[in-house]
Short mmCIF file of C-alpha atoms in Angstrom, two decimals:
data_model
loop_
_atom_site.label_atom_id
_atom_site.label_comp_id
_atom_site.label_asym_id
_atom_site.label_seq_id
_atom_site.Cartn_x
_atom_site.Cartn_y
_atom_site.Cartn_z
CA UNK A 23 34.97 120.11 114.51
CA UNK A 24 37.52 117.33 114.78
CA UNK A 25 35.27 115.47 117.20
CA UNK A 26 32.39 115.55 114.64
CA UNK A 27 34.70 114.32 111.87
CA UNK A 28 35.97 111.50 114.05
CA UNK A 29 32.41 110.57 115.04
CA UNK A 30 31.30 110.53 111.37
CA UNK A 31 34.30 108.40 110.42
CA UNK A 32 33.51 105.90 113.19
CA UNK A 33 29.83 105.72 112.21
CA UNK A 34 30.78 105.27 108.52
CA UNK A 35 33.20 102.51 109.43
CA UNK A 36 30.57 100.72 111.54
CA UNK A 37 28.01 101.03 108.75
CA UNK A 38 30.45 99.60 106.21
CA UNK A 39 31.09 96.66 108.56
CA UNK A 40 27.38 96.02 109.02
CA UNK A 41 26.75 96.08 105.27
CA UNK A 42 29.61 93.58 104.82
CA UNK A 43 28.04 91.25 107.39
CA UNK A 44 24.63 91.18 105.71
CA UNK A 45 24.07 87.71 104.33
CA UNK A 46 24.04 87.36 100.57
CA UNK A 47 20.72 85.52 100.78
CA UNK A 48 19.13 88.53 102.36
CA UNK A 49 20.39 90.78 99.57
CA UNK A 50 18.98 88.37 97.00
CA UNK A 51 15.51 88.67 98.54
CA UNK A 52 15.36 92.34 97.69
CA UNK A 53 13.53 94.88 99.77
CA UNK A 54 10.46 96.80 98.96
CA UNK A 55 10.76 100.55 99.00
CA UNK A 56 8.66 103.57 98.44
CA UNK A 57 9.19 106.86 96.76
CA UNK A 58 9.28 110.02 98.74
CA UNK A 59 10.12 108.40 102.06
CA UNK A 60 6.49 107.81 102.88
CA UNK A 61 6.88 104.30 104.27
CA UNK A 62 8.58 101.00 103.69
CA UNK A 63 7.55 97.51 102.76
CA UNK A 64 8.59 94.63 105.01
CA UNK A 65 11.24 92.18 103.87
CA UNK A 66 12.58 89.37 106.06
CA UNK A 67 10.54 90.61 109.00
CA UNK A 68 8.06 93.30 109.63
CA UNK A 69 8.41 97.00 110.11
CA UNK A 70 7.89 100.45 108.69
CA UNK A 71 10.23 103.40 108.20
CA UNK A 72 9.49 106.93 107.09
CA UNK A 73 11.38 110.23 106.84
CA UNK A 74 10.71 113.04 109.29
CA UNK A 75 12.12 116.52 108.78
CA UNK A 76 14.11 117.95 111.72
CA UNK A 77 15.70 121.01 110.10
CA UNK A 78 14.16 122.31 106.90
CA UNK A 79 16.32 125.20 105.73
CA UNK A 80 14.09 126.29 102.87
CA UNK A 81 10.79 125.34 104.56
CA UNK A 82 9.59 123.31 101.60
CA UNK A 83 8.80 120.21 103.72
CA UNK A 84 11.12 118.00 101.66
CA UNK A 85 14.72 116.80 102.25
CA UNK A 86 17.32 119.11 100.71
CA UNK A 87 21.10 119.14 100.96
CA UNK A 88 22.03 120.58 104.35
CA UNK A 89 18.71 119.68 106.04
CA UNK A 90 18.48 117.27 108.97
CA UNK A 91 16.15 114.26 109.11
CA UNK A 92 15.11 111.50 111.46
CA UNK A 93 13.03 108.44 110.84
CA UNK A 94 9.78 107.17 112.31
CA UNK A 95 10.26 103.45 112.73
CA UNK A 96 7.95 100.72 113.92
CA UNK A 97 8.56 96.99 114.31
CA UNK A 98 7.56 94.10 116.53
CA UNK A 99 10.50 92.02 115.28
CA UNK A 100 13.02 93.48 117.76
CA UNK A 101 13.21 95.76 120.76
CA UNK A 102 16.46 97.25 119.40
CA UNK A 103 15.90 98.33 115.78
CA UNK A 104 18.68 99.98 113.78
CA UNK A 105 18.61 102.30 110.77
CA UNK A 106 21.23 102.75 108.10
CA UNK A 107 21.19 105.59 105.56
CA UNK A 108 23.18 105.72 102.34
CA UNK A 109 23.11 108.59 99.82
CA UNK A 110 24.66 108.66 96.34
CA UNK A 111 25.34 111.20 93.64
CA UNK A 112 25.66 109.75 90.12
CA UNK A 113 26.33 106.29 91.56
CA UNK A 114 29.03 107.48 93.95
CA UNK A 115 28.31 107.03 97.67
CA UNK A 116 28.68 110.41 99.37
CA UNK A 117 27.06 109.67 102.72
CA UNK A 118 26.59 106.61 104.87
CA UNK A 119 25.61 106.35 108.52
CA UNK A 120 23.91 103.91 110.86
CA UNK A 121 22.41 104.17 114.33
CA UNK A 122 20.23 102.39 116.86
CA UNK A 123 16.64 103.55 117.09
CA UNK A 124 15.71 102.53 120.60
CA UNK A 125 15.51 104.38 123.93
CA UNK A 126 18.62 102.87 125.52
CA UNK A 127 20.86 103.42 122.49
CA UNK A 128 24.01 105.06 123.96
CA UNK A 129 24.41 107.73 121.23
CA UNK A 130 20.89 109.16 120.71
CA UNK A 131 22.26 112.24 118.90
CA UNK A 132 23.18 110.02 115.96
CA UNK A 133 19.46 109.40 115.37
CA UNK A 134 19.37 112.74 113.55
CA UNK A 135 21.06 112.57 110.15
CA UNK A 136 22.55 115.74 108.64
CA UNK A 137 22.20 115.55 104.84
CA UNK A 138 25.81 116.58 104.01
CA UNK A 139 29.29 115.25 104.51
CA UNK A 140 32.90 115.85 103.58
CA UNK A 141 32.18 113.94 100.34
CA UNK A 142 28.78 115.57 99.86
CA UNK A 143 29.46 119.27 99.77
CA UNK A 144 26.40 120.29 97.67
CA UNK A 145 23.83 119.05 95.29
CA UNK A 146 21.05 116.55 94.99
CA UNK A 147 21.37 112.89 95.93
CA UNK A 148 19.44 109.65 95.95
CA UNK A 149 19.10 108.10 99.38
CA UNK A 150 18.05 104.73 100.74
CA UNK A 151 17.28 103.95 104.39
CA UNK A 152 17.08 100.48 105.86
CA UNK A 153 15.41 99.43 109.09
CA UNK A 154 17.01 96.27 110.40
CA UNK A 155 17.58 94.02 113.39
CA UNK A 156 20.76 92.35 114.53
CA UNK A 157 21.02 88.85 115.97
CA UNK A 158 23.55 87.73 118.60
CA UNK A 159 26.15 86.90 115.97
CA UNK A 160 25.85 90.36 114.36
CA UNK A 161 23.98 89.20 111.22
CA UNK A 162 21.25 91.64 110.14
CA UNK A 163 17.72 91.10 108.97
CA UNK A 164 16.08 93.85 106.86
CA UNK A 165 12.68 94.81 108.25
CA UNK A 166 11.79 97.65 105.86
CA UNK A 167 13.41 100.05 103.43
CA UNK A 168 12.56 103.40 101.90
CA UNK A 169 14.17 105.43 99.18
CA UNK A 170 13.91 109.18 98.70
CA UNK A 171 15.40 112.01 96.76
CA UNK A 172 17.32 114.87 98.37
CA UNK A 173 17.15 118.09 96.38
CA UNK A 174 20.07 120.46 95.97
#
């Protein structure tokens, strides 16, 4: 259990660092999104992102607290796409994680996101996922986004 907590803390720290590095101009562009996690609109590049259920505890086919998800991603902008996920309850961030979505990524288990955390112990949340690329200096370019609701 400690190893999982440490891994989550490291991923959250990395995600926070990546968000801090995103250029203000990119944020000003805005990113298209879609409801229900059924795709994403390109922004600053090209790509698509959509939610895929991995573990569906109540078998309703939709993301709920405690379920696990992955993302289908597609882009020609980079051979090493990344995904970040952030979920909030009432404006408070309760979950954040990021991972690489390519075959040689050294931590492939992080490509499955568990919809819960130490700060998110129950309840519904609003989530936003971002598909992005990184350049050699670490700056990111958003390729697509999608927003979706997670039920309680």
